[in-house]
XYZ file of C-alpha atoms in Angstrom:
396
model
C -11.397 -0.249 106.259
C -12.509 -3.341 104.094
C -14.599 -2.976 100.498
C -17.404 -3.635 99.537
C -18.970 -5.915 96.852
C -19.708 -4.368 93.733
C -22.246 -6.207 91.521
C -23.078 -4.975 87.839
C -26.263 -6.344 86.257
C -27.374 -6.177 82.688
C -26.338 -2.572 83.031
C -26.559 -0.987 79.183
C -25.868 2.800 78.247
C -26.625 4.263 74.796
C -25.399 7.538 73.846
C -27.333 8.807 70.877
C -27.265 5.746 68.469
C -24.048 4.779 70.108
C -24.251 1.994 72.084
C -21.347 2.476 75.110
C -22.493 -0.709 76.973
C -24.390 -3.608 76.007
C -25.936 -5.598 78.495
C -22.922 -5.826 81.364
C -22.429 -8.447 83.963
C -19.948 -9.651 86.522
C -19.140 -9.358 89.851
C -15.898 -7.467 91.574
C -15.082 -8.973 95.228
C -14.575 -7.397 98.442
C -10.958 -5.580 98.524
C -10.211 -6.739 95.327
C -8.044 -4.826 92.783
C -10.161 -5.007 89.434
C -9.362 -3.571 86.500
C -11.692 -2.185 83.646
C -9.267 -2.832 80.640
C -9.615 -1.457 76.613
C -9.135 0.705 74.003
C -10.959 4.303 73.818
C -14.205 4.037 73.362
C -15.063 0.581 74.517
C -17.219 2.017 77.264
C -14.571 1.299 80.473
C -14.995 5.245 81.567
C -18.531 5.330 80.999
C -19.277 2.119 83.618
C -16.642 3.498 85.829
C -19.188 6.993 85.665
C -22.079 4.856 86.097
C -20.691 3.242 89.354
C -19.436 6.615 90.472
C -23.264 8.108 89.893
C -21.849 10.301 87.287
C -23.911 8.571 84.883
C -27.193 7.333 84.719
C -27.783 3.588 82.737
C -30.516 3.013 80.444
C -30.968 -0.444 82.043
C -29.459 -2.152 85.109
C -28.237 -1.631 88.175
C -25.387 -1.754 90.303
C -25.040 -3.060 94.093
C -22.831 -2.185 96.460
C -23.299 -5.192 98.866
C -26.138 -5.776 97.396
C -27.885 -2.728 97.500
C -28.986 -1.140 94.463
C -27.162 3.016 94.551
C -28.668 4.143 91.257
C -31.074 5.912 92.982
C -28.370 7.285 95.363
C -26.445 10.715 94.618
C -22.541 10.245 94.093
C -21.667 11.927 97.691
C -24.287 8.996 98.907
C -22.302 5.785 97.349
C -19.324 4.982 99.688
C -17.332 5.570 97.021
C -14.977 8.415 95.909
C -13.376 8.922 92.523
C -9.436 9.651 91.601
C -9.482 11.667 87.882
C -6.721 11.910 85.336
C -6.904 15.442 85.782
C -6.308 15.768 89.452
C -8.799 18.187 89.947
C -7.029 20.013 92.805
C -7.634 23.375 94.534
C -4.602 25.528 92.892
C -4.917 28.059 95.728
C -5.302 25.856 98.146
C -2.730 23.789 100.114
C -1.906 20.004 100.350
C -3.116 19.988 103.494
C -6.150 22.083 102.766
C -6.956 20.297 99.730
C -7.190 16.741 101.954
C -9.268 18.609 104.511
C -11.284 19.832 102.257
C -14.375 17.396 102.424
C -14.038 17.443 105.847
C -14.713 20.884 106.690
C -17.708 20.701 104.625
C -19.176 17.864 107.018
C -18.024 20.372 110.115
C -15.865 17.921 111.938
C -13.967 19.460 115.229
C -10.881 21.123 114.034
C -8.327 18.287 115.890
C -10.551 15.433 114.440
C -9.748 16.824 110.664
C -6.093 17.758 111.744
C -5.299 14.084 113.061
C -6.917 12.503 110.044
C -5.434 14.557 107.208
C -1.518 14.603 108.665
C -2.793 10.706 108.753
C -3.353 10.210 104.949
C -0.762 12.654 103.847
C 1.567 10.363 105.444
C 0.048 7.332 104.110
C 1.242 8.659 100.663
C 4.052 9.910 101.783
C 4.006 13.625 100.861
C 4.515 15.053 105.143
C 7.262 17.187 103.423
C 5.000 18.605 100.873
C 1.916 19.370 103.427
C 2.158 23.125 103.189
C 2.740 23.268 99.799
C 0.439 24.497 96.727
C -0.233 22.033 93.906
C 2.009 24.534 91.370
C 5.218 23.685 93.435
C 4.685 19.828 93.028
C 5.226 17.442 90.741
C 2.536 15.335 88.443
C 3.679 12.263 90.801
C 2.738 14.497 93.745
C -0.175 15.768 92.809
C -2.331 12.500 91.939
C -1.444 11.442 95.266
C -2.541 13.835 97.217
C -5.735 13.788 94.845
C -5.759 10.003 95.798
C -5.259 11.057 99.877
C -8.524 13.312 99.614
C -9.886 10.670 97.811
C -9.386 7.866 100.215
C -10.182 10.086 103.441
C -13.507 10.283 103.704
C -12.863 6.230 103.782
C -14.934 5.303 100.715
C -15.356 1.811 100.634
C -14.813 1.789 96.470
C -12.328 3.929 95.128
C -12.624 4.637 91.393
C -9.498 5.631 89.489
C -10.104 6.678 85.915
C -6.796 6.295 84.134
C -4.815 8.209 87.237
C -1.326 7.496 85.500
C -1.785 8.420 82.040
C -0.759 12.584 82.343
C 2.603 11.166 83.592
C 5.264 10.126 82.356
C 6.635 6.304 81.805
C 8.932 6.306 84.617
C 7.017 8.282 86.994
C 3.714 5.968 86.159
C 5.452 2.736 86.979
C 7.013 4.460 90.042
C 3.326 5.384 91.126
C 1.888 1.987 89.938
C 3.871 0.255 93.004
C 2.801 3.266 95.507
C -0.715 2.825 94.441
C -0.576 -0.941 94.698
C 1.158 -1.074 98.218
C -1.337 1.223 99.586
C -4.288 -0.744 98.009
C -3.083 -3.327 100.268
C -2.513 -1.261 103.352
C -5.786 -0.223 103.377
C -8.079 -3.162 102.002
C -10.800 -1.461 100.541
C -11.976 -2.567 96.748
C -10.354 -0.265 93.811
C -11.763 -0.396 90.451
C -8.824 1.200 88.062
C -9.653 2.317 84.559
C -6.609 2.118 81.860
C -6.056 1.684 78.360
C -2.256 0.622 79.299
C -2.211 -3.299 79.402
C 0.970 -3.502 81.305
C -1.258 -1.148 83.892
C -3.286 -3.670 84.506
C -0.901 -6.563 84.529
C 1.094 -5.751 86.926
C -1.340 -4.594 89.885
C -4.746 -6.033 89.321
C -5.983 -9.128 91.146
C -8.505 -9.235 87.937
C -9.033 -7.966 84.923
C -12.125 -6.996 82.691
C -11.511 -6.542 78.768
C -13.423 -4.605 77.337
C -14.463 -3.684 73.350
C -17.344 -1.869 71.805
C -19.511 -1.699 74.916
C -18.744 -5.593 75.703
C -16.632 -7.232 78.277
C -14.345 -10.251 76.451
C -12.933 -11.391 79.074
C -12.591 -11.919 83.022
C -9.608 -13.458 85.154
C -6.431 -12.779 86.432
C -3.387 -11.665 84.482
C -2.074 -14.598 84.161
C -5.105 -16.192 83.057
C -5.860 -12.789 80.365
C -2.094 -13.484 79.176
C -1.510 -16.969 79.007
C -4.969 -18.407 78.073
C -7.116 -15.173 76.068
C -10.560 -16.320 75.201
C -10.604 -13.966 72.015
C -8.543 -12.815 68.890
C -9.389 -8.973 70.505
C -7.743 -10.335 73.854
C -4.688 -12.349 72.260
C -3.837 -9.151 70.526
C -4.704 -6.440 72.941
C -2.929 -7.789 75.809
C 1.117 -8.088 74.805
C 1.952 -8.776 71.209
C 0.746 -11.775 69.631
C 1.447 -14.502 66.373
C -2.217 -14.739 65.392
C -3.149 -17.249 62.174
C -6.055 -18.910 61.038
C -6.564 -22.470 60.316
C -8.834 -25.374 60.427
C -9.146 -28.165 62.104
C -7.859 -31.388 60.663
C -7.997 -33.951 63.659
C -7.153 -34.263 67.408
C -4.182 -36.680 68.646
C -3.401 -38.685 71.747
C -0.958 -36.524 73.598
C 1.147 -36.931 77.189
C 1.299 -33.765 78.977
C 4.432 -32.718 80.875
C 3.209 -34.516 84.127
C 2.837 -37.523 81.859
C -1.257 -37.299 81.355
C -3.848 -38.236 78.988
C -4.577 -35.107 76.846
C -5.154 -34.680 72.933
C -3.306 -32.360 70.190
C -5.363 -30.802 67.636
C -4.020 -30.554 64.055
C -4.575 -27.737 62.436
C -4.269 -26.562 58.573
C -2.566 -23.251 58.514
C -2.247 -22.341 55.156
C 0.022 -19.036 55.703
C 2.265 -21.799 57.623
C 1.978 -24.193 54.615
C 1.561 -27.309 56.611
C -0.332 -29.597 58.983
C 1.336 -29.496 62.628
C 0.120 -30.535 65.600
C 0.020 -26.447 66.486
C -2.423 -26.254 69.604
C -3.158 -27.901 72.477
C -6.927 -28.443 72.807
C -6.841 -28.071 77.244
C -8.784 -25.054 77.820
C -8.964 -23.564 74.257
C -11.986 -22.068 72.827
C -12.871 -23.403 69.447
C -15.481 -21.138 67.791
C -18.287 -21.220 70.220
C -17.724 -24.533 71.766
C -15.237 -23.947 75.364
C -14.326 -27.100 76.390
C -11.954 -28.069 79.300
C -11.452 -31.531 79.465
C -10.747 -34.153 76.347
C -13.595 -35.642 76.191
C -15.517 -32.438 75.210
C -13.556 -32.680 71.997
C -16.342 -34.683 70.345
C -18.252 -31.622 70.723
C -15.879 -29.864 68.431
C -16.258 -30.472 64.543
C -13.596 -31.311 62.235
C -13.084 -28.607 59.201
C -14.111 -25.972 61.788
C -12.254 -22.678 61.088
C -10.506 -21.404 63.952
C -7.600 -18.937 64.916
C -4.661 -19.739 67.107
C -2.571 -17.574 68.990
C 1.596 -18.077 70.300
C 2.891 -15.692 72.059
C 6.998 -13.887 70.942
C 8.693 -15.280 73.920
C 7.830 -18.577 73.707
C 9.198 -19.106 69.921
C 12.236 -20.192 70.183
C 15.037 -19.083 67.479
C 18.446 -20.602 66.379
C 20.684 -20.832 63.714
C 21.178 -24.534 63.356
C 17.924 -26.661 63.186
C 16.786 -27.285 66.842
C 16.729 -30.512 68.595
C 13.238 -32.241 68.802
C 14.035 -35.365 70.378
C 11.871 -36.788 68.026
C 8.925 -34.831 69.573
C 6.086 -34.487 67.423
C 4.641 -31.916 69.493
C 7.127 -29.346 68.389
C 6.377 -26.754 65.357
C 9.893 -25.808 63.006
C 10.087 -23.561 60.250
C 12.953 -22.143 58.330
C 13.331 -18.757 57.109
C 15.392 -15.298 57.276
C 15.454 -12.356 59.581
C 13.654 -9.705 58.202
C 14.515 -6.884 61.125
C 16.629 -7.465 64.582
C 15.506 -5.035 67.341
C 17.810 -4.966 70.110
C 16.355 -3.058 73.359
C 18.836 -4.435 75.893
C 17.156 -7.247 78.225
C 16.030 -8.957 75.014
C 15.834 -8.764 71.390
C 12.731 -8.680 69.104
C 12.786 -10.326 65.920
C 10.712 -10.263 62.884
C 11.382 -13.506 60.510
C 10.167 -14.185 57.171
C 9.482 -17.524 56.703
C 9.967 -19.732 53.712
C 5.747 -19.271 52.802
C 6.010 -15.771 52.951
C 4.713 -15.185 56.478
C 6.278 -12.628 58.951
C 6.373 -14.345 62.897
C 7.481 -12.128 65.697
C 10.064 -13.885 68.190
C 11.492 -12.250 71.802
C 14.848 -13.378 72.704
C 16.010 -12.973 75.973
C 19.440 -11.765 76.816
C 20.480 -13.819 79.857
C 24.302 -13.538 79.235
C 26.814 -10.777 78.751
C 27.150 -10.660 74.825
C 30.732 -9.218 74.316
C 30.872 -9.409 70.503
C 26.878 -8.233 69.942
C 23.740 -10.310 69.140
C 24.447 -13.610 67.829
C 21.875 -13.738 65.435
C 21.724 -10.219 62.858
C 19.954 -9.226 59.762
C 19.395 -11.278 57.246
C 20.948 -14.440 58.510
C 19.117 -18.059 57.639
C 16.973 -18.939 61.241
C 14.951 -21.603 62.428
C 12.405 -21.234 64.610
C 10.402 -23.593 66.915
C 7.923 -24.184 69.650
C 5.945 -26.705 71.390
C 2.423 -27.250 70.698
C 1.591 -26.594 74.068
C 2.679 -23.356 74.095
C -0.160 -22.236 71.192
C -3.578 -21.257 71.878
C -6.737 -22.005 69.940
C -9.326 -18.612 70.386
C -12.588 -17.476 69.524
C -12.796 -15.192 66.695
C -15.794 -13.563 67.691
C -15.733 -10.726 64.854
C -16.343 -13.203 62.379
């Protein structure tokens, strides 16, 4: 089985005065896994509806290799859709419940018997085959709602936050499952979820979504590493967010020894002008630019917002060595709360200006005697400009 294409144009969707989608458009590939990523109520369910034929949109359409199916009845689409609630039979078998839809299309009874034992094995619950839904677990049970999904051989399958009735363990088991039989199979998945880490760790792509609009498109390591908007920077992961203004833009060598330029920036909760951001693919108010010479484009005294990430703040005890870098941030100040959670520890430091940064450390050797750093202890901490990101503050 491969997917199909599945193209959303200027599809919008109001609800009363409530607008659920304004004006949508982007394209998911063949057999990719895409994600439809936000908080509730930023419309992610009701385009997942729409594309199922749930829904109806007020404007738009959406192609299925490029054929329009809003005219087309949901059991007309080529695509099925996997709900939170599993929406099993109760007095019905596994095996019944996966031959369900094909019983209704009258197949010959050793056509539907090969085909179900087929895609009960391909999620692995042979075992389970003659068992009623109360006798399994959660785990259990949204796979063989995804097996009577996936045999009629949909070329879309829609999964509207499948995970989120089980529990934390159990969804990240089912995470890999799901994603290893996305790629047995081939065929496109769209996969609704509010839970970031969902989305990171399975989707080729990744839509954010927020009051009806879609932020932001790429993969996860373009979402994490490089977010387009404040709403992005803080929604995916945790975040150091400030605002500042921009003072000038410096010659700078990359790390493969380049031409690129540093932008200085006056943060006032930071109480200083650093060189805090590196301008290569940053978004500066409205103006995206991705090479230097762009910069002229970009006005000096613009107010902007940059971004750094916990993990890549580094934090000591003694003031860190800079090499006489001038590309590297340092600040002085005192831990306000140490959070240890095992692999790493999370901590919150006051600094010297009054301003509370967030800082991961990560526990790559056997501590015998406990943290090294603990409450209340004088810290510095540091990073390299290159490691901050200028966004878009598009609320503003």
């Amino acid at each position: 089985m491969k997917g199909s294409q599945v193209t959303i144009e200027h599809v919008s969707k109001k609800f009363g005065d409530f607008v659920a989608l304004d004006d949508i458009n982007f394209t998911i590939k063949p057999g990719e896994f895409f994600s439809l990523l936000g908080p509730s109520g930023c419309g992610k369910t009701t385009l997942l509806r729409i594309i199922a034929g749930f829904e109806f949109p007020d404007d738009g359409v959406v192609l299925f290799d490029e054929k329009n199916i809003i005219p087309l009845p949901p059991d007309k689409r080529h695509s099925n859709t996997v709900f939170q609630t599993y929406a099993l039979f109760p007095h019905m078998t596994v095996y019944e419940n996966v031959a369900f839809s094909l019983r209704l299309k009258k197949l010959p009874k050793s056509e539907i018997d090969k085909k179900v034992r087929e895609y009960v094995h391909l999620v692995q619950l042979d075992q389970h085959i003659d068992k009623k839904p109360n006798q399994l677990s959660g785990g259990q049970k949204q796979r063989v709602a995804i097996a009577r999904a996936l045999i009629n051989e949909p070329k879309v399958l829609l999964l509207d936050e499948p995970l989120s009735a089980l529990d934390a363990k159990l969804r990240a088991n089912l995470l890999i499952d799901l994603d290893n039989l996305h790629d047995k199979i081939g065929i496109t998945f769209i996969y609704v979820t509010h839970d970031q880490s969902e989305a990171l760790s399975v989707s080729d792509r990744i839509a954010v979504m927020n009051s009806g609009h879609v932020l932001q498109i790429g993969t996860p390591f373009e979402i994490y590493e490089s977010p387009k908007t404040q709403f992005v920077a803080q929604f995916i992961g945790e975040t150091n967010l400030f605002d500042a203004e921009v003072i000038d833009c410096i010659p700078h060598k990359d790390a493969n020894n380049n031409s690129d330029f540093m932008v200085t920036l006056s943060v006032p909760s930071l109480g200083k002008q650093a060189p805090l951001a590196s301008d290569t693919d940053a978004t500066i108010a409205l103006d995206k630019f991705m090479q230097v010479t762009d910069f002229e484009h970009t006005e000096k005294s613009q107010k902007v917002s940059v971004t750094i990430r916990p993990e890549k703040v580094r934090i000591t005890l003694e003031p860190p060595e800079t090499g006489g870098r001038t590309d590297v941030n340092v600040f002085s100040g005192i831990v306000d709360e140490p959070i240890y959670s095992g692999f790493q520890s999370k901590f919150y430091v006051r600094l010297d200006t009054g301003l509370v940064i967030k800082v991961f450390k990560q526990h790559t050797d056997y501590m015998d005697k406990g943290p090294v750093i603990q409450w209340k202890d004088r810290v510095y901490v540091s990073w390299s400009a290159d490691s901050a990101y200028i966004v878009e503050d598009i609320e503003k």
